[in-house]
XYZ file of C-alpha atoms in Angstrom:
213
model
C 106.116 134.319 56.048
C 106.275 133.517 59.772
C 103.606 133.890 62.435
C 105.153 134.752 65.723
C 102.485 133.159 68.197
C 104.221 132.310 71.107
C 106.908 133.030 73.417
C 108.066 130.381 76.196
C 110.614 129.272 78.780
C 110.900 126.390 81.247
C 111.943 126.730 84.808
C 115.182 124.834 85.813
C 113.783 124.435 89.390
C 110.181 125.197 90.132
C 110.079 123.507 93.632
C 109.957 126.810 95.525
C 113.250 126.137 97.113
C 115.478 128.011 94.542
C 115.876 131.479 93.576
C 116.394 130.549 89.827
C 112.683 130.764 88.694
C 112.892 134.626 89.990
C 116.212 134.875 87.941
C 114.679 133.523 84.885
C 111.596 135.677 85.272
C 113.768 138.834 85.623
C 115.303 138.064 82.077
C 112.241 136.946 80.516
C 109.625 139.673 81.352
C 111.889 142.567 80.022
C 112.080 140.820 76.646
C 108.160 140.549 76.694
C 108.134 144.410 77.352
C 110.684 145.029 74.523
C 108.543 143.016 72.147
C 105.251 144.721 73.262
C 106.994 148.077 72.699
C 108.006 146.841 69.228
C 104.706 145.873 68.499
C 105.554 142.244 67.646
C 104.199 140.576 71.060
C 103.119 137.222 70.260
C 99.538 136.121 71.472
C 100.846 133.412 73.633
C 103.124 133.810 76.726
C 103.934 130.740 78.837
C 106.508 130.137 81.484
C 105.256 127.629 83.869
C 104.562 123.863 84.084
C 102.494 122.320 86.850
C 105.101 123.213 89.740
C 105.850 126.766 88.556
C 102.112 127.564 88.029
C 101.395 126.689 91.807
C 104.447 128.039 93.420
C 105.069 131.161 91.217
C 101.678 132.624 90.318
C 103.361 135.671 88.618
C 104.704 133.354 86.128
C 101.182 132.608 84.615
C 101.200 134.029 81.222
C 98.512 133.504 78.683
C 98.522 129.763 79.593
C 100.177 127.057 81.670
C 101.811 123.876 80.789
C 99.923 121.415 83.011
C 101.697 118.317 82.731
C 101.867 115.859 85.725
C 99.500 117.907 87.553
C 96.825 116.802 84.880
C 97.313 113.144 86.277
C 96.539 114.437 89.786
C 100.225 113.444 90.883
C 101.683 115.909 93.221
C 105.280 114.754 93.989
C 106.243 117.903 96.037
C 102.902 118.114 97.832
C 102.240 121.550 96.464
C 98.363 120.914 96.819
C 99.015 119.682 100.360
C 97.109 116.170 99.835
C 94.327 117.710 97.876
C 95.416 116.054 94.486
C 93.272 113.371 93.181
C 94.940 110.981 90.868
C 93.322 110.555 87.451
C 95.389 107.705 86.219
C 95.183 104.034 87.014
C 97.055 101.042 85.605
C 95.864 97.396 85.885
C 96.808 94.030 84.814
C 95.168 90.511 85.218
C 96.197 87.354 86.987
C 96.972 84.996 84.291
C 98.492 82.080 86.431
C 98.635 80.941 89.903
C 100.631 78.028 91.545
C 101.790 77.079 94.998
C 105.548 76.463 95.388
C 107.453 75.000 98.350
C 109.671 76.629 100.918
C 113.315 77.368 99.620
C 112.106 77.728 95.833
C 113.619 80.371 93.732
C 111.392 82.660 91.944
C 112.064 84.079 88.532
C 115.138 84.846 86.294
C 118.281 84.424 88.347
C 116.650 83.256 91.520
C 116.618 86.776 92.931
C 113.857 85.668 95.506
C 113.556 82.416 97.507
C 110.627 81.414 99.399
C 110.909 81.277 103.026
C 107.459 79.266 103.169
C 105.168 77.556 101.214
C 104.004 80.394 98.883
C 101.169 80.962 96.796
C 102.464 82.997 93.607
C 100.159 84.699 91.062
C 101.651 85.698 87.796
C 100.364 89.000 86.154
C 100.272 89.666 82.458
C 102.445 92.688 82.652
C 106.177 93.362 82.424
C 108.918 95.782 81.643
C 107.972 95.479 77.979
C 104.832 97.346 78.888
C 106.772 99.923 81.170
C 106.679 98.114 84.567
C 110.224 98.346 85.210
C 112.775 95.729 86.418
C 113.638 98.129 89.150
C 110.240 97.132 90.792
C 111.652 93.621 91.215
C 111.351 92.479 94.918
C 110.293 96.176 95.761
C 106.999 97.058 94.619
C 103.744 95.848 95.399
C 100.504 95.682 93.633
C 96.732 95.802 94.999
C 94.288 92.739 94.546
C 91.120 93.035 96.172
C 92.321 95.685 98.415
C 95.356 93.971 99.658
C 98.860 94.262 99.071
C 100.693 91.475 97.141
C 104.532 92.061 96.995
C 106.237 91.791 93.880
C 108.654 88.757 94.007
C 111.460 87.844 91.841
C 112.776 89.821 88.648
C 110.084 91.531 86.475
C 110.041 89.990 83.266
C 109.620 91.169 79.856
C 105.915 90.127 79.864
C 105.056 88.940 83.153
C 105.607 89.790 86.834
C 104.944 87.523 90.109
C 103.352 88.447 93.248
C 103.027 86.800 96.520
C 99.257 86.052 97.330
C 99.674 83.922 100.154
C 98.121 85.755 102.707
C 95.418 87.399 100.500
C 91.655 86.365 100.381
C 91.125 83.822 97.576
C 92.331 85.032 94.112
C 90.867 83.788 90.897
C 92.325 83.723 87.381
C 91.455 86.917 85.611
C 91.273 88.927 88.884
C 92.493 92.654 88.556
C 95.735 93.888 89.849
C 96.316 97.553 90.541
C 99.990 98.529 89.472
C 99.167 102.249 89.966
C 95.893 103.433 91.499
C 94.359 103.101 94.879
C 96.700 101.647 97.385
C 99.811 102.310 95.128
C 100.592 105.761 93.961
C 103.178 106.757 91.368
C 104.941 108.867 93.897
C 105.445 105.853 95.967
C 106.742 103.821 93.195
C 109.088 106.632 92.274
C 110.586 106.777 95.812
C 111.309 103.027 95.700
C 113.530 103.358 92.929
C 115.010 106.716 93.357
C 113.357 108.692 90.586
C 110.387 110.972 89.814
C 106.837 109.978 89.148
C 107.222 111.844 85.781
C 109.620 108.794 84.678
C 107.070 106.187 86.127
C 104.076 107.579 84.070
C 106.046 108.182 81.048
C 107.390 104.532 80.926
C 103.784 103.009 80.341
C 104.217 101.977 76.730
C 101.973 102.290 73.866
C 100.986 98.634 73.949
C 99.224 99.101 77.124
C 95.470 99.644 76.167
C 94.003 102.948 77.305
C 90.648 103.526 78.659
C 89.212 107.069 79.056
C 86.578 107.685 81.443
C 84.232 110.774 81.993
C 83.863 111.308 85.785
C 82.143 114.003 87.753
């Protein structure tokens, strides 16, 4: 009472720098032939996710599992700069204040101002998936300019330095991921991969889906 509809495997390393995919395929395809000979070959055969489908065309069965590639993120430069990111993440400026030189910012005072500093608070934090690892490392884009993250990222708020930016208003949009700040760059900052950066975005973050030519 079972319908055998698919046979799949997943590459341990599809970067193109390992022999393991060839080893895995050398074990997988004979099984496919054996099933075909027995008349029980399932209709769907799939081996490759994004990297495998680009680096090992022979691994493309009846389908591929396009994961991070669907977001236009290319962590290993498989597409040689031709990837177009399809995901952006934004937050709004919810507060602004100017603090004096020598003032600690955020929990634990992990950042101290070296000059009078204009600070913008964004309505996003690690509760949304914007990790604490970005504290004092990452940046956001406001009006096309970089605004460094300063102090610890809070659960629901993140502070950025807008001192050198053109005038910023309450409600202005900050780009967390998008033009000027790619998921790959954020991943490099904290020693992980872009998959983790994107998977962290929590369900409480509203989604908007746009059709674009």
